[in-house]
Amino acid sequence: MKRQLTCIICPRGCALEATVQDGQVTVTGNACQRGAEYAVSECLHPVRTVTTIVKVANRENTMVSVKTETPVPKESMAEVVAALRKLSVAAPVAVGDVIAENVCGSRIVATKDIT
Amino acid sequence: MTNHDIVVVGGGPAGMAAAVAAYDAGCTDVVILEREPSIGGILMQCIHNGFGLHKLGQELTGPEYAAVYAKEVAKRGIKVYTETTVTKVTEEKEITAQNREGILKIKAKAVILAMGCRERSRGALNICGSRPAGVYSAGTAQKLVNCFGYQVGKKAVILGSGDIGLIMARRMSLEGAKVEAVCEVMPYSGGLTRNIVQCLEDFGIPLYLSTTVVRIHGEKRLEGVTIAQVDEKRQPVEGTQRYIPCDTLLLSVGLIPENELTRLAGIPIDPITNGAIVDENCQTAVPGIFACGNVLQVHDLVDYVSEEAERAGRAAACLTTDTQSIALETKAGYGVRYVIPQVIRSREAGAELFLRVTAPFGKVRFVVTDGEKVLHTAKRLKAAPGEMEKLTLKPEMLKAATGPITVSLEVMA
């Protein structure tokens, strides 16, 4: 089976063609190795980095932005956001602080400093 | 009035990178004036990833990219005035700003304009209908959702397929809203292809090209919009109207560089970019005033904003630290009527000064000084107004000079 994909790894957005045969993926059109890896992952088990926010309990009207440290299965994106909506953290928070150990298979880390 | 070598207007990605680059190029007296409570600019609400691949070699979210530069600013001890709004910049590089403490007046040797953009609003589009709540510019909605945690709506239509519109389509979907459609008046999307894939296709959101919103419905809150296809002149095509019920309309219809201060300073603006006309170092037509980042031209990638700003920062630092580029004024001291040239710009070749004395003298000595420092002396057995004198200054005499260069006469016994 042939699939036409647009690489989402960088702004260049290479047009990729992936051929899937017996669980093996061959990729053309990629400008770099990461594009090939993206196409393989996209054909076999698509993943995405999810970015969202978590409430800061001790600061008025303040949210801290967070991300999944590693990409999670594409179908669990909404689940990640929903799970984190229930959470709150206490400031101070620094970029890189672990907010949750395991949500849909990834650690959740802060991406903003809240002093 | 306080004095600073370089004043940076705006502490977003351009302002931060310019300030850091200026500092690293040798100008340590740099200040940043920022209107928001913290530096970082628009990056602070762009919580999605995809920043920094080109410039920093890693994929970061907006706030992370901003934090990298904010840390560099702090490390250098660059003074940042937050919640400080600049109200005026003059051609003489005098800056007026306002904050809780009052009015701030700063005289700078160089000014770097890095005010960024604001969004085009509904008023610029002439959409018919009522004026209910629920119509937001995409960036405003982004700030409300990402910085304050509000849910702006449950059922949305987005007008404009630029990157901000696409990113907000995904963001609202993830927050549980249903995005009914993204409409784009042009026959092609204005956003990056990868954003169409990961923001629309991932969420099954339809993109309607050559389509616009022609009417807004609702009294207190938005109840729906009428969309229609447009022809090649971007005029709605009769019979293609379609009503979509929704409580939210996001407008992602273009960015306008915030050049009010630039215009106030009398700096010429390019009618196409809506940014200042600049040279290769981002210097505007007013010497010593630079412009960089989205206030100069709307960029796709913040990585290029940082690079452009660094160029401006380095060039501004050169103006303030490189004594070689400062023009030296010449002055006539005691017993000297005038000195030609009045200004020395290039120092590599040295300079020849021509002058006349004020009255007949006997044995004299000409003394050329740079401030307190004596650069050169020359004896004459006599001097008279009718005889032009010539003094030769060697390149090494001028090398470290800061001016003014004064020629005066001492009568010798």
GROMACS .gro file of N, CA, C and O in nm, chain A residues 5-13 34 38 42 48-53 61-67 74 77-78 81-82 85 95-96 109-113, chain B residues 43-45 47-50 53 59-64 67 71 145-150 170-171 173-176 192-195 197-198 201-203 301:
model
  304
    5LEU      N    1   0.225   1.139   0.236
    5LEU     CA    2   0.225   1.205   0.367
    5LEU      C    3   0.296   1.340   0.357
    5LEU      O    4   0.381   1.360   0.270
    6THR      N    5   0.258   1.430   0.445
    6THR     CA    6   0.335   1.554   0.460
    6THR      C    7   0.409   1.543   0.593
    6THR      O    8   0.348   1.522   0.697
    7CYS      N    9   0.540   1.557   0.587
    7CYS     CA   10   0.619   1.545   0.709
    7CYS      C   11   0.588   1.663   0.801
    7CYS      O   12   0.580   1.778   0.757
    8ILE      N   13   0.568   1.636   0.930
    8ILE     CA   14   0.537   1.744   1.026
    8ILE      C   15   0.653   1.771   1.121
    8ILE      O   16   0.639   1.844   1.219
    9ILE      N   17   0.770   1.713   1.090
    9ILE     CA   18   0.883   1.728   1.181
    9ILE      C   19   0.939   1.870   1.180
    9ILE      O   20   0.976   1.924   1.284
   10CYS      N   21   0.948   1.932   1.064
   10CYS     CA   22   1.001   2.068   1.059
   10CYS      C   23   0.922   2.150   0.958
   10CYS      O   24   0.841   2.096   0.883
   11PRO      N   25   0.942   2.282   0.957
   11PRO     CA   26   0.858   2.368   0.871
   11PRO      C   27   0.873   2.343   0.721
   11PRO      O   28   0.792   2.387   0.643
   12ARG      N   29   0.978   2.271   0.683
   12ARG     CA   30   0.998   2.242   0.542
   12ARG      C   31   0.882   2.161   0.485
   12ARG      O   32   0.842   2.180   0.370
   13GLY      N   33   0.826   2.072   0.566
   13GLY     CA   34   0.706   1.997   0.527
   13GLY      C   35   0.723   1.911   0.403
   13GLY      O   36   0.646   1.923   0.307
   34ARG      N   37   1.506   1.207   0.985
   34ARG     CA   38   1.392   1.219   1.074
   34ARG      C   39   1.259   1.210   0.999
   34ARG      O   40   1.158   1.166   1.054
   38TYR      N   41   0.960   0.956   1.073
   38TYR     CA   42   0.823   1.004   1.089
   38TYR      C   43   0.727   0.919   1.003
   38TYR      O   44   0.623   0.875   1.051
   42GLU      N   45   0.426   0.704   1.129
   42GLU     CA   46   0.293   0.746   1.086
   42GLU      C   47   0.215   0.629   1.023
   42GLU      O   48   0.093   0.622   1.036
   48ARG      N   49   0.203   1.178   1.849
   48ARG     CA   50   0.211   1.324   1.849
   48ARG      C   51   0.260   1.371   1.986
   48ARG      O   52   0.229   1.311   2.088
   49THR      N   53   0.334   1.483   1.983
   49THR     CA   54   0.363   1.552   2.108
   49THR      C   55   0.239   1.635   2.141
   49THR      O   56   0.188   1.705   2.053
   50VAL      N   57   0.191   1.626   2.263
   50VAL     CA   58   0.073   1.705   2.301
   50VAL      C   59   0.118   1.820   2.391
   50VAL      O   60   0.195   1.801   2.484
   51THR      N   61   0.071   1.939   2.357
   51THR     CA   62   0.098   2.055   2.444
   51THR      C   63  -0.034   2.106   2.496
   51THR      O   64  -0.131   2.116   2.422
   52THR      N   65  -0.039   2.136   2.624
   52THR     CA   66  -0.162   2.190   2.683
   52THR      C   67  -0.125   2.269   2.808
   52THR      O   68  -0.008   2.313   2.820
   53ILE      N   69  -0.221   2.289   2.897
   53ILE     CA   70  -0.197   2.372   3.015
   53ILE      C   71  -0.246   2.300   3.141
   53ILE      O   72  -0.330   2.212   3.134
   61ASN      N   73  -0.579   3.322   3.815
   61ASN     CA   74  -0.590   3.324   3.667
   61ASN      C   75  -0.462   3.283   3.596
   61ASN      O   76  -0.426   3.342   3.496
   62THR      N   77  -0.391   3.187   3.650
   62THR     CA   78  -0.262   3.152   3.590
   62THR      C   79  -0.258   3.005   3.554
   62THR      O   80  -0.298   2.919   3.633
   63MET      N   81  -0.213   2.977   3.434
   63MET     CA   82  -0.196   2.841   3.387
   63MET      C   83  -0.048   2.823   3.353
   63MET      O   84   0.018   2.917   3.309
   64VAL      N   85   0.002   2.703   3.372
   64VAL     CA   86   0.138   2.675   3.327
   64VAL      C   87   0.127   2.587   3.203
   64VAL      O   88   0.047   2.493   3.199
   65SER      N   89   0.204   2.621   3.099
   65SER     CA   90   0.200   2.540   2.978
   65SER      C   91   0.287   2.415   2.999
   65SER      O   92   0.390   2.420   3.067
   66VAL      N   93   0.242   2.303   2.944
   66VAL     CA   94   0.311   2.175   2.963
   66VAL      C   95   0.314   2.098   2.830
   66VAL      O   96   0.242   2.133   2.737
   67LYS      N   97   0.398   1.995   2.825
   67LYS     CA   98   0.400   1.910   2.706
   67LYS      C   99   0.430   1.765   2.748
   67LYS      O  100   0.481   1.741   2.857
   74LYS      N  101  -0.142   0.893   1.878
   74LYS     CA  102  -0.227   1.000   1.825
   74LYS      C  103  -0.368   0.994   1.882
   74LYS      O  104  -0.428   1.098   1.911
   77MET      N  105  -0.449   1.181   2.228
   77MET     CA  106  -0.426   1.325   2.248
   77MET      C  107  -0.532   1.389   2.339
   77MET      O  108  -0.499   1.460   2.434
   78ALA      N  109  -0.659   1.364   2.307
   78ALA     CA  110  -0.768   1.425   2.384
   78ALA      C  111  -0.766   1.375   2.528
   78ALA      O  112  -0.795   1.451   2.621
   81VAL      N  113  -0.511   1.574   2.734
   81VAL     CA  114  -0.560   1.707   2.769
   81VAL      C  115  -0.666   1.697   2.879
   81VAL      O  116  -0.663   1.773   2.976
   82ALA      N  117  -0.756   1.600   2.865
   82ALA     CA  118  -0.862   1.584   2.964
   82ALA      C  119  -0.804   1.547   3.101
   82ALA      O  120  -0.847   1.600   3.204
   85ARG      N  121  -0.648   1.849   3.263
   85ARG     CA  122  -0.743   1.952   3.303
   85ARG      C  123  -0.784   1.933   3.449
   85ARG      O  124  -0.818   2.027   3.518
   95VAL      N  125   1.070   2.566   3.390
   95VAL     CA  126   1.074   2.491   3.264
   95VAL      C  127   1.145   2.358   3.290
   95VAL      O  128   1.252   2.355   3.349
   96GLY      N  129   1.082   2.248   3.250
   96GLY     CA  130   1.143   2.116   3.267
   96GLY      C  131   1.095   2.041   3.390
   96GLY      O  132   1.117   1.921   3.401
  109VAL      N  133   0.595   1.751   3.134
  109VAL     CA  134   0.688   1.851   3.188
  109VAL      C  135   0.638   1.992   3.161
  109VAL      O  136   0.570   2.018   3.061
  110ALA      N  137   0.675   2.083   3.250
  110ALA     CA  138   0.638   2.224   3.235
  110ALA      C  139   0.721   2.287   3.124
  110ALA      O  140   0.837   2.251   3.104
  111THR      N  141   0.660   2.380   3.050
  111THR     CA  142   0.734   2.450   2.945
  111THR      C  143   0.743   2.600   2.973
  111THR      O  144   0.783   2.678   2.888
  112LYS      N  145   0.702   2.640   3.094
  112LYS     CA  146   0.704   2.784   3.127
  112LYS      C  147   0.748   2.799   3.272
  112LYS      O  148   0.719   2.713   3.354
  113ASP      N  149   0.816   2.907   3.302
  113ASP     CA  150   0.849   2.940   3.440
  113ASP      C  151   0.733   3.018   3.501
  113ASP      O  152   0.687   3.116   3.443
  158LEU      N  153   0.536   3.462   2.218
  158LEU     CA  154   0.575   3.322   2.239
  158LEU      C  155   0.509   3.264   2.364
  158LEU      O  156   0.486   3.144   2.373
  159MET      N  157   0.480   3.348   2.462
  159MET     CA  158   0.428   3.298   2.590
  159MET      C  159   0.290   3.236   2.576
  159MET      O  160   0.249   3.156   2.660
  160GLN      N  161   0.216   3.273   2.472
  160GLN     CA  162   0.085   3.213   2.452
  160GLN      C  163   0.088   3.105   2.345
  160GLN      O  164  -0.011   3.036   2.324
  162ILE      N  165   0.183   2.788   2.307
  162ILE     CA  166   0.231   2.675   2.388
  162ILE      C  167   0.260   2.551   2.305
  162ILE      O  168   0.312   2.453   2.355
  163HIS      N  169   0.228   2.555   2.175
  163HIS     CA  170   0.254   2.440   2.087
  163HIS      C  171   0.403   2.429   2.058
  163HIS      O  172   0.480   2.523   2.081
  164ASN      N  173   0.442   2.313   2.005
  164ASN     CA  174   0.584   2.292   1.977
  164ASN      C  175   0.614   2.320   1.830
  164ASN      O  176   0.524   2.344   1.751
  165GLY      N  177   0.742   2.318   1.796
  165GLY     CA  178   0.783   2.344   1.658
  165GLY      C  179   0.875   2.464   1.646
  165GLY      O  180   0.913   2.502   1.537
  168LEU      N  181   1.392   2.468   1.581
  168LEU     CA  182   1.464   2.363   1.507
  168LEU      C  183   1.579   2.420   1.426
  168LEU      O  184   1.688   2.363   1.422
  174GLU      N  185   1.355   2.099   1.911
  174GLU     CA  186   1.216   2.138   1.894
  174GLU      C  187   1.158   2.180   2.028
  174GLU      O  188   1.149   2.101   2.121
  175LEU      N  189   1.121   2.307   2.036
  175LEU     CA  190   1.072   2.362   2.163
  175LEU      C  191   0.932   2.418   2.147
  175LEU      O  192   0.887   2.447   2.037
  176THR      N  193   0.863   2.436   2.260
  176THR     CA  194   0.738   2.511   2.259
  176THR      C  195   0.773   2.660   2.265
  176THR      O  196   0.887   2.696   2.293
  177GLY      N  197   0.673   2.744   2.241
  177GLY     CA  198   0.696   2.889   2.243
  177GLY      C  199   0.755   2.938   2.375
  177GLY      O  200   0.858   3.007   2.375
  178PRO      N  201   0.692   2.904   2.488
  178PRO     CA  202   0.747   2.951   2.616
  178PRO      C  203   0.888   2.900   2.643
  178PRO      O  204   0.969   2.971   2.703
  179GLU      N  205   0.918   2.779   2.596
  179GLU     CA  206   1.054   2.726   2.615
  179GLU      C  207   1.156   2.805   2.532
  179GLU      O  208   1.266   2.836   2.577
  182ALA      N  209   1.212   3.121   2.702
  182ALA     CA  210   1.290   3.103   2.825
  182ALA      C  211   1.440   3.096   2.796
  182ALA      O  212   1.522   3.144   2.875
  186LYS      N  213   1.674   3.376   2.972
  186LYS     CA  214   1.786   3.335   3.057
  186LYS      C  215   1.914   3.408   3.014
  186LYS      O  216   1.992   3.453   3.098
  260VAL      N  217  -0.722   3.116   2.630
  260VAL     CA  218  -0.720   2.972   2.654
  260VAL      C  219  -0.587   2.931   2.720
  260VAL      O  220  -0.587   2.864   2.823
  261ASN      N  221  -0.477   2.973   2.660
  261ASN     CA  222  -0.347   2.918   2.700
  261ASN      C  223  -0.285   2.985   2.822
  261ASN      O  224  -0.208   2.923   2.895
  262CYS      N  225  -0.315   3.113   2.843
  262CYS     CA  226  -0.254   3.181   2.957
  262CYS      C  227  -0.347   3.188   3.077
  262CYS      O  228  -0.304   3.184   3.190
  263PHE      N  229  -0.479   3.198   3.052
  263PHE     CA  230  -0.572   3.216   3.163
  263PHE      C  231  -0.663   3.096   3.185
  263PHE      O  232  -0.737   3.091   3.283
  264GLY      N  233  -0.663   3.002   3.092
  264GLY     CA  234  -0.740   2.880   3.111
  264GLY      C  235  -0.890   2.893   3.087
  264GLY      O  236  -0.967   2.810   3.133
  265TYR      N  237  -0.932   2.998   3.014
  265TYR     CA  238  -1.074   3.008   2.981
  265TYR      C  239  -1.107   2.919   2.863
  265TYR      O  240  -1.025   2.899   2.774
  285ARG      N  241  -0.675   2.329   1.624
  285ARG     CA  242  -0.632   2.212   1.700
  285ARG      C  243  -0.651   2.235   1.850
  285ARG      O  244  -0.700   2.148   1.922
  286ARG      N  245  -0.611   2.351   1.895
  286ARG     CA  246  -0.615   2.379   2.038
  286ARG      C  247  -0.759   2.372   2.091
  286ARG      O  248  -0.785   2.315   2.196
  288SER      N  249  -1.006   2.209   1.954
  288SER     CA  250  -1.050   2.069   1.947
  288SER      C  251  -1.001   1.991   2.068
  288SER      O  252  -1.076   1.916   2.130
  289LEU      N  253  -0.874   2.011   2.102
  289LEU     CA  254  -0.819   1.940   2.218
  289LEU      C  255  -0.887   1.982   2.347
  289LEU      O  256  -0.900   1.904   2.440
  290GLU      N  257  -0.933   2.106   2.353
  290GLU     CA  258  -1.003   2.155   2.472
  290GLU      C  259  -1.149   2.113   2.473
  290GLU      O  260  -1.227   2.157   2.556
  291GLY      N  261  -1.188   2.031   2.376
  291GLY     CA  262  -1.323   1.975   2.378
  291GLY      C  263  -1.424   2.048   2.294
  291GLY      O  264  -1.541   2.010   2.290
  307LEU      N  265   0.149   2.680   0.700
  307LEU     CA  266   0.244   2.575   0.664
  307LEU      C  267   0.168   2.445   0.639
  307LEU      O  268   0.072   2.414   0.710
  308THR      N  269   0.214   2.368   0.540
  308THR     CA  270   0.148   2.241   0.507
  308THR      C  271   0.142   2.149   0.629
  308THR      O  272   0.043   2.082   0.653
  309ARG      N  273   0.249   2.148   0.707
  309ARG     CA  274   0.250   2.058   0.822
  309ARG      C  275   0.143   2.094   0.924
  309ARG      O  276   0.095   2.009   0.996
  310ASN      N  277   0.105   2.222   0.927
  310ASN     CA  278  -0.001   2.261   1.019
  310ASN      C  279  -0.139   2.219   0.968
  310ASN      O  280  -0.230   2.192   1.046
  312VAL      N  281  -0.182   1.941   0.814
  312VAL     CA  282  -0.184   1.799   0.849
  312VAL      C  283  -0.213   1.781   0.998
  312VAL      O  284  -0.309   1.713   1.037
  313GLN      N  285  -0.131   1.843   1.083
  313GLN     CA  286  -0.141   1.810   1.225
  313GLN      C  287  -0.248   1.889   1.300
  313GLN      O  288  -0.282   1.854   1.412
  316GLU      N  289  -0.624   1.791   0.960
  316GLU     CA  290  -0.648   1.651   0.921
  316GLU      C  291  -0.652   1.559   1.042
  316GLU      O  292  -0.737   1.469   1.049
  317ASP      N  293  -0.564   1.580   1.139
  317ASP     CA  294  -0.563   1.498   1.260
  317ASP      C  295  -0.698   1.502   1.332
  317ASP      O  296  -0.735   1.409   1.402
  318PHE      N  297  -0.771   1.613   1.315
  318PHE     CA  298  -0.896   1.630   1.390
  318PHE      C  299  -1.020   1.628   1.301
  318PHE      O  300  -1.130   1.656   1.346
  416LEU      N  301   0.868   3.205   1.091
  416LEU     CA  302   0.940   3.129   1.193
  416LEU      C  303   1.014   3.222   1.288
  416LEU      O  304   1.082   3.314   1.244
   0.00000   0.00000   0.00000
